Structure formats: structure tokens, C-alpha cells
CSV table of N, CA and C in Angstrom, one decimal:
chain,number,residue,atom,x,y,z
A,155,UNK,N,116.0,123.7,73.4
A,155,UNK,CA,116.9,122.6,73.0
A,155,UNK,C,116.4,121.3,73.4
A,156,UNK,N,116.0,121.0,74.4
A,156,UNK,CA,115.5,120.1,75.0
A,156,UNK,C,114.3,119.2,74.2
A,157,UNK,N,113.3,120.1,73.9
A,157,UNK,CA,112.3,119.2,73.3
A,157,UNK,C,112.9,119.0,71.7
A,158,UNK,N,113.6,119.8,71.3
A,158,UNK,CA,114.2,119.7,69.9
A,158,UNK,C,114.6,118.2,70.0
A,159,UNK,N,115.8,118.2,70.8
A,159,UNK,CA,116.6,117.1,70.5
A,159,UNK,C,116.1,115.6,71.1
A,160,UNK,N,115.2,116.1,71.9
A,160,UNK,CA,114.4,114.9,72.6
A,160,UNK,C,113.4,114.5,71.4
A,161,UNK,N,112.7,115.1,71.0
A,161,UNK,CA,111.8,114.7,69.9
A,161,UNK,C,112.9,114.0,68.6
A,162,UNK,N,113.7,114.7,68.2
A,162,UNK,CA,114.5,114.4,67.2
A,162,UNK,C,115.2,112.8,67.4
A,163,UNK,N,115.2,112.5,68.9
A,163,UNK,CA,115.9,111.3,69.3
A,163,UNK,C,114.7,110.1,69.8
A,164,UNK,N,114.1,110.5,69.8
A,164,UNK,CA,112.7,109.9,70.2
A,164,UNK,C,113.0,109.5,71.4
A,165,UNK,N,113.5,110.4,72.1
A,165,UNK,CA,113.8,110.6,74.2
A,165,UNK,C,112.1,110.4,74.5
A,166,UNK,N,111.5,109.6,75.2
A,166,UNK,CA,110.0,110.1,75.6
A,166,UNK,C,110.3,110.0,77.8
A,167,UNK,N,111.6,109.8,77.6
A,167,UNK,CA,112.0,109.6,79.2
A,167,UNK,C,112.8,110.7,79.6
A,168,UNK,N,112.7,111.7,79.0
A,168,UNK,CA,113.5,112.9,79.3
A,168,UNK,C,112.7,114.0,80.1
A,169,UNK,N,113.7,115.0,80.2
A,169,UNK,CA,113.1,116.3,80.5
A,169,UNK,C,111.5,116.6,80.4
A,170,UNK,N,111.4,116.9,78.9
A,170,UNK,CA,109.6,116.9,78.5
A,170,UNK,C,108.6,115.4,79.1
A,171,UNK,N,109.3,114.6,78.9
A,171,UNK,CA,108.6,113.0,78.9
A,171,UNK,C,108.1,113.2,80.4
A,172,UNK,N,109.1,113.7,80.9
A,172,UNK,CA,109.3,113.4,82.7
A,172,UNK,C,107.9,114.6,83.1
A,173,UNK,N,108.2,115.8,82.6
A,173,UNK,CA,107.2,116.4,83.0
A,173,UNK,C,105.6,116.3,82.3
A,174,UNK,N,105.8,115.6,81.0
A,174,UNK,CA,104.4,115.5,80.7
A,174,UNK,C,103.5,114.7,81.7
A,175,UNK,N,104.7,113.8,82.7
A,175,UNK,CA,103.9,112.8,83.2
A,175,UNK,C,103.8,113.5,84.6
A,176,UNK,N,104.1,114.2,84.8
A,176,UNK,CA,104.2,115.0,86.1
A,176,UNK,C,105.3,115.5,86.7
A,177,UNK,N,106.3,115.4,86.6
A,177,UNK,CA,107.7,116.2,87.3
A,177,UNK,C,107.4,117.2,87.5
A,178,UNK,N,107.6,117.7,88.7
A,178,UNK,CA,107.6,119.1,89.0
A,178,UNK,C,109.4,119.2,89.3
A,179,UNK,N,109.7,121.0,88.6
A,179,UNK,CA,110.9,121.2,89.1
A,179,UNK,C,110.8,122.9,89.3
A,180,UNK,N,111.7,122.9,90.8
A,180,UNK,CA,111.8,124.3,91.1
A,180,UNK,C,111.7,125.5,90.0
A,181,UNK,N,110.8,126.1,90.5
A,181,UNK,CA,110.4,128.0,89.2
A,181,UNK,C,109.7,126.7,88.3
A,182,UNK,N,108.4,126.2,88.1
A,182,UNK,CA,107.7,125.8,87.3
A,182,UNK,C,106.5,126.1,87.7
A,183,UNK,N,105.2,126.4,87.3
A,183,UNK,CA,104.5,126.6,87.6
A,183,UNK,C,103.1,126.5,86.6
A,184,UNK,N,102.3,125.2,87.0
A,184,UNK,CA,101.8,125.1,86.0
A,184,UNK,C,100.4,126.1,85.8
A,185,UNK,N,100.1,125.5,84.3
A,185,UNK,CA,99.1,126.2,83.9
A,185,UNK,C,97.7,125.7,84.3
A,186,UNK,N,97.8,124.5,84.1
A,186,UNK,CA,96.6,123.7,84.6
A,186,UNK,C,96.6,123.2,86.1
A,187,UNK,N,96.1,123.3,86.6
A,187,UNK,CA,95.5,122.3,87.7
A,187,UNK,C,96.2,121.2,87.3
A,188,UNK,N,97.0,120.1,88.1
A,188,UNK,CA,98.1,119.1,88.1
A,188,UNK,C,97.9,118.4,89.7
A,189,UNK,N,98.3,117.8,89.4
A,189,UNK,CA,99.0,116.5,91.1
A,189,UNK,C,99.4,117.5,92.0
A,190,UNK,N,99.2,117.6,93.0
A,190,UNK,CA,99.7,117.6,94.5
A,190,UNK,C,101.6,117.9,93.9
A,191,UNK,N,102.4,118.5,94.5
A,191,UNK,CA,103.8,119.2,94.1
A,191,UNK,C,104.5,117.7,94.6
A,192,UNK,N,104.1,117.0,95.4
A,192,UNK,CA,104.8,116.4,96.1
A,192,UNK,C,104.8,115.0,94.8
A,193,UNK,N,103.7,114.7,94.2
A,193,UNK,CA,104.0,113.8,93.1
A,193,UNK,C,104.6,113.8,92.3
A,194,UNK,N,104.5,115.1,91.9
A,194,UNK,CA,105.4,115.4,90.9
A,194,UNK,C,107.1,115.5,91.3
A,195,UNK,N,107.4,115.5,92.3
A,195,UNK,CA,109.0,114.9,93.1
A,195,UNK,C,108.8,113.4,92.6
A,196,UNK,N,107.8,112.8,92.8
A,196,UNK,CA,108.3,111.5,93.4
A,196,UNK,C,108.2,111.3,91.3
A,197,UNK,N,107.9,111.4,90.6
A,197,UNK,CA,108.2,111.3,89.2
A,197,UNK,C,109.7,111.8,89.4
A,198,UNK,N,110.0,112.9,89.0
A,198,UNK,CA,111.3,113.0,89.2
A,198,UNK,C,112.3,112.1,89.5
A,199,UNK,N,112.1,111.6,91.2
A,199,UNK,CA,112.7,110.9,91.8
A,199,UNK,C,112.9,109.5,90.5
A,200,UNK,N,111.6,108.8,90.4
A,200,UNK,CA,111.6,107.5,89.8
A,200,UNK,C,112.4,107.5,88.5
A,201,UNK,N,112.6,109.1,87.8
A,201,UNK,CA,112.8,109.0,86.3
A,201,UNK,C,114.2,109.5,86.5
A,202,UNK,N,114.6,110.1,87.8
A,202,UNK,CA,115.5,111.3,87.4
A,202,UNK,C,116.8,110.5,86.7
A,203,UNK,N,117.2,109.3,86.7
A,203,UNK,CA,118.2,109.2,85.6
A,203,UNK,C,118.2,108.7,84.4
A,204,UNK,N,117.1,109.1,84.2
A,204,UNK,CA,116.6,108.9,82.5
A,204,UNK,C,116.7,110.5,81.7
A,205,UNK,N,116.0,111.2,82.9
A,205,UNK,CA,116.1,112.6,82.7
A,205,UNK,C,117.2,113.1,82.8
A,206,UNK,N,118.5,112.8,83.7
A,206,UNK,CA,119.6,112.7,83.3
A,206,UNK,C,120.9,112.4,81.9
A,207,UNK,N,119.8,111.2,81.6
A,207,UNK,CA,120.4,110.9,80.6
A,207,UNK,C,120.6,111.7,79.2
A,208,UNK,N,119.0,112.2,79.4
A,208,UNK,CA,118.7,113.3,78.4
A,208,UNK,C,118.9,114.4,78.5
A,209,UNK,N,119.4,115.0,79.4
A,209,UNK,CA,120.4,115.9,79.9
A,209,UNK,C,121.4,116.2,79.3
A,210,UNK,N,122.3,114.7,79.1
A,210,UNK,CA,123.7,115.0,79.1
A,210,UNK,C,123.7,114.9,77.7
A,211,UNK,N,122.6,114.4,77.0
A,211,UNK,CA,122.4,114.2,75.1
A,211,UNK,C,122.0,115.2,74.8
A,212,UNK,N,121.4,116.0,75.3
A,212,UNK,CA,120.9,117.6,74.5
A,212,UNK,C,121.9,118.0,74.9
A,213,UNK,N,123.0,118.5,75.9
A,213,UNK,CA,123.9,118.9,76.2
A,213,UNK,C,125.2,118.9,74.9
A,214,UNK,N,125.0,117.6,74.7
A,214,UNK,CA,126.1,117.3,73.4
A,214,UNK,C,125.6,117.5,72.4
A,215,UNK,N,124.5,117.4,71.8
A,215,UNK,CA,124.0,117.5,70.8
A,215,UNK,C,123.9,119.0,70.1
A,216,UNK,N,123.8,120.0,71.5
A,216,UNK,CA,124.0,121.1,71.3
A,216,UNK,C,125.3,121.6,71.2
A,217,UNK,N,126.0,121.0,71.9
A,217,UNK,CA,127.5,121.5,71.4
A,217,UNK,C,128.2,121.3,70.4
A,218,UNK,N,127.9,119.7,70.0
A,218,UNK,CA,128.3,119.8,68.3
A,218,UNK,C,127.5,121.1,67.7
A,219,UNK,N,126.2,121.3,67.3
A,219,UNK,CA,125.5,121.8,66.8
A,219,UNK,C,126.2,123.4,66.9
A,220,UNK,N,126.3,124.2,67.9
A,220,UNK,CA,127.1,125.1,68.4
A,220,UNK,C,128.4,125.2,67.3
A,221,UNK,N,129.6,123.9,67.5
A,221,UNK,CA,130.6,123.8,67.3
A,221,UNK,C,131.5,124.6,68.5
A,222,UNK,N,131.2,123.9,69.5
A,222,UNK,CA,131.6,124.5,70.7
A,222,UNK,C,132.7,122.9,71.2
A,223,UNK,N,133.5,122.7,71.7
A,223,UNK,CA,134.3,122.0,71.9
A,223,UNK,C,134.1,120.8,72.8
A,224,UNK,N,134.2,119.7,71.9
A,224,UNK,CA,133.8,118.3,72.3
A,224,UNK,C,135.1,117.9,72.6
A,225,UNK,N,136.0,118.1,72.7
A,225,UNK,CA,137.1,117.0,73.1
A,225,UNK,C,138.2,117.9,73.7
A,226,UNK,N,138.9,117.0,74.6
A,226,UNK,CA,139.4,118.2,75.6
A,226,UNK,C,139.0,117.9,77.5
A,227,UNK,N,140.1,118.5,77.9
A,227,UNK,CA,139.4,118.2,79.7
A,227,UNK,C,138.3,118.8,80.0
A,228,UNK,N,137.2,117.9,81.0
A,228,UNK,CA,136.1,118.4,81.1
A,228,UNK,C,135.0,118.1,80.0
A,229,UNK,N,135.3,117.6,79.1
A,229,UNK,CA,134.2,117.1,78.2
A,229,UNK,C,133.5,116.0,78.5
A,230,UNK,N,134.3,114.8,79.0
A,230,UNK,CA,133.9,113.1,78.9
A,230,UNK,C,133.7,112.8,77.6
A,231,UNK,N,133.0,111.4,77.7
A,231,UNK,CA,133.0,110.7,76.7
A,231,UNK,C,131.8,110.7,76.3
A,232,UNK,N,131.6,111.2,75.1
A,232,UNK,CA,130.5,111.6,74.1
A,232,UNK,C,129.0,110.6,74.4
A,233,UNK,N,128.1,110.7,74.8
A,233,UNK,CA,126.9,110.0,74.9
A,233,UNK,C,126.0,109.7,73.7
A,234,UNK,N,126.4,110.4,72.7
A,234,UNK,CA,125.7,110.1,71.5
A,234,UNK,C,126.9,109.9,70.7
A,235,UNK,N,126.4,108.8,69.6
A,235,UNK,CA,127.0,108.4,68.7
A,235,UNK,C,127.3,109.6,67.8
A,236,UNK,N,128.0,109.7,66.8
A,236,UNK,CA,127.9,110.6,65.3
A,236,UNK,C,126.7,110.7,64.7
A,237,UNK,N,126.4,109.5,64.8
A,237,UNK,CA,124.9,109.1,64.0
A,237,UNK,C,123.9,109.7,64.6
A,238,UNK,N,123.6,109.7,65.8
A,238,UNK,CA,122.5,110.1,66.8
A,238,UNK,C,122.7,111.8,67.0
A,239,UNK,N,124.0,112.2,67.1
A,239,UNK,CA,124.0,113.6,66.5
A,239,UNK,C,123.7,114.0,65.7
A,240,UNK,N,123.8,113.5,64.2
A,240,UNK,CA,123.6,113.9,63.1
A,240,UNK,C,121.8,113.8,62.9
A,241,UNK,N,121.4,113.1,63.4
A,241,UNK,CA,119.5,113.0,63.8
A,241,UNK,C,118.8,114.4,64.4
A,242,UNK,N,120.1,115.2,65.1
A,242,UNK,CA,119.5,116.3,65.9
A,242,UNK,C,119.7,117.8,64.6
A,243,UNK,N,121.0,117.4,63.6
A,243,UNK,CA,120.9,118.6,63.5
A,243,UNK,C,120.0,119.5,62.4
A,244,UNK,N,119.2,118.6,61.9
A,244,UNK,CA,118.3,119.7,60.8
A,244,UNK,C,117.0,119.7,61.6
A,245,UNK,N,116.7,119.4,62.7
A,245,UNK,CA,115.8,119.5,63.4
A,245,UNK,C,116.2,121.0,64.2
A,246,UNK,N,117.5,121.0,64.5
A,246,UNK,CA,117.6,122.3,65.8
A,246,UNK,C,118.0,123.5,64.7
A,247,UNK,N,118.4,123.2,63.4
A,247,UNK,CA,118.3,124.5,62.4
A,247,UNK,C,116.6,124.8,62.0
A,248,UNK,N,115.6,123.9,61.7
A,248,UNK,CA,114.8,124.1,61.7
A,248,UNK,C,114.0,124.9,63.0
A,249,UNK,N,114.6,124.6,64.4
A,249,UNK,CA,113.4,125.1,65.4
A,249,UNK,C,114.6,127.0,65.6
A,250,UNK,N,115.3,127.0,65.6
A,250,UNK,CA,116.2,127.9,65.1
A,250,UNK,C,116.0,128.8,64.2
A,251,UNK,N,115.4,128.8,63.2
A,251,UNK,CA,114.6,129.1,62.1
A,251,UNK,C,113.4,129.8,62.5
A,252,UNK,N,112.5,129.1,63.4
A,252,UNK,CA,111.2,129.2,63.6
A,252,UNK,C,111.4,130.4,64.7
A,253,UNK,N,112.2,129.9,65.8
A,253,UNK,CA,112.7,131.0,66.8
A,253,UNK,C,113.1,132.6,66.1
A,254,UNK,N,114.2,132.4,65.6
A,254,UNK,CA,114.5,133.6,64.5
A,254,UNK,C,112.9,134.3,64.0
A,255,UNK,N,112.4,133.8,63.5
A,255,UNK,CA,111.2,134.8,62.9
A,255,UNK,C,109.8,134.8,63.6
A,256,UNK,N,110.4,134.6,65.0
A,256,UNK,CA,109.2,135.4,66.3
A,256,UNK,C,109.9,136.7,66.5
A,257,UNK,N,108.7,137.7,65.9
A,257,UNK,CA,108.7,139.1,66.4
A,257,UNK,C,109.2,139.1,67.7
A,258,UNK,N,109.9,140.9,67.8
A,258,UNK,CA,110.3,140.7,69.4
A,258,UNK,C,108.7,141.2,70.3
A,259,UNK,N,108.8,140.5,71.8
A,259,UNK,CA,107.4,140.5,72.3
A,259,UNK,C,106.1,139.2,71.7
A,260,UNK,N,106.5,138.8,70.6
A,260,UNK,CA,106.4,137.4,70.0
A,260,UNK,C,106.5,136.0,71.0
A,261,UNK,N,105.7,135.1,70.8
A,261,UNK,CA,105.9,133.9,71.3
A,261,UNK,C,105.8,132.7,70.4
A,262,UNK,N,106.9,131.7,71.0
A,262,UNK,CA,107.3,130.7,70.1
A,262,UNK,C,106.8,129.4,70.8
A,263,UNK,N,105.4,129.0,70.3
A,263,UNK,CA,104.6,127.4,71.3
A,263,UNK,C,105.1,126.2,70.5
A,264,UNK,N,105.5,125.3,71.3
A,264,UNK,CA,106.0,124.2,71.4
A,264,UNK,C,105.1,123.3,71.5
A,265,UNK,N,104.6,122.0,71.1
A,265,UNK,CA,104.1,121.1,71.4
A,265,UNK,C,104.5,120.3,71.6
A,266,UNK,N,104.6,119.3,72.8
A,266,UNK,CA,105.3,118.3,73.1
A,266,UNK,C,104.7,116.9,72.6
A,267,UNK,N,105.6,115.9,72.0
A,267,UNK,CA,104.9,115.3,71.3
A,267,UNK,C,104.1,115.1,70.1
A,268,UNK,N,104.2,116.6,69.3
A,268,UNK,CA,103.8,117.0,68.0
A,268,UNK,C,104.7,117.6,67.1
A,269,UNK,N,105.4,118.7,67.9
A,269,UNK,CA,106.3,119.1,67.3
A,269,UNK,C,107.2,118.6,67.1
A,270,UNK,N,108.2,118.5,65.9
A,270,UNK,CA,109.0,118.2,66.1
A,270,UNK,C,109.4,116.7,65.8
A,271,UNK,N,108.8,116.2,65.6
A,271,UNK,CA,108.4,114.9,65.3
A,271,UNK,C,108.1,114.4,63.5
């Protein structure tokens, strides 16, 4: 969901953004050789409410998309526009799509910054 709706919104300060530049977060483990663990906190630290932000817009983006309930106690007030929703959703039926027709035992690669875009 994340890189979907982040690419779809052109987020480059989110979740993926944060970690392409180094965020480390608990249960990650990289593939490559990377910074010292402790850098990758201090990205975190610097971004974490951008990464927040993008948080709480994949969060909604997905739940329209869902049709899971936006309004009501416990929701708040919508972080994306209609408009800015409507940007996510032939992007998350398309990665949806692609998911759907990975074999099971199948893997589905992502490119950050390519896909999606």
C-alpha cells in the first residue's frame, strides 16, 4: 500500500522516501551493506513526521479504496482531499491486479521510484 499510494501522490518524504535514504525500522533487515543502525534512527528521527504524514494518507487512501468507513468516531478529519484520493485509486487496482497474478510461492518486486510512477 505504501509505495502504491506514495508513488501515486508523489510522497518522496514518506515511508519508502525515508527508507531509501536510510531509516531503519524494527524487523528490517537489509540486503545490502547500509549505515551503521544507529543512522538510520537518526533519519527517522529527522523525517519521522513527514513519514507520519504519509502514514495517515495511505491509511485513508486505503480505506476509501477498501470502502471501509471514513466517517464516524475514530476516523478524524480526512488528510487527503477527494481529489488526492481519487489519484490513488487506478494505481492500487492496478498493483492489486499485479499482486492477484503472483503464483502462490511467487514474488511480487517493487521498485521504488520506478514503479508506479
Amino acid at each position: 500500500m505504501h509505495a502504491v499510494v506514495e508513488s501515486a501522490l508523489g510522497i518522496d518524504d514518506g515511508f519508502w522516501g525515508a527508507t531509501a535514504r536510510g531509516a531503519t525500522f524494527e524487523g528490517f533487515e537489509r540486503i545490502e551493506p547500509g549505515r551503521h543502525r544507529r543512522s538510520g534512527l537518526k533519519v527517522l528521527r529527522r523525517e519521522g513526521d513527514a513519514v507520519m504524514a504519509a502514514e495517515l494518507s495511505v491509511n485513508w487512501a486505503y480505506r476509501v479504496w477498501r470502502g471501509l468507513p471514513t466517517e464516524g468516531r475514530g476516523t478524524g478529519r480526512p488528510p487527503l482531499s477527494p481529489e488526492r484520493v481519487a489519484l490513488t485509486t487506478a494505481p492500487l487496482d492496478a498493483a492489486a491486479a499485479r499482486w492477484k497474478g503472483v503464483p502462490e510461492g511467487g514474488e511480487l518486486v517493487w521498485r521504488w521510484g520506478t514503479d508506479g510512477r
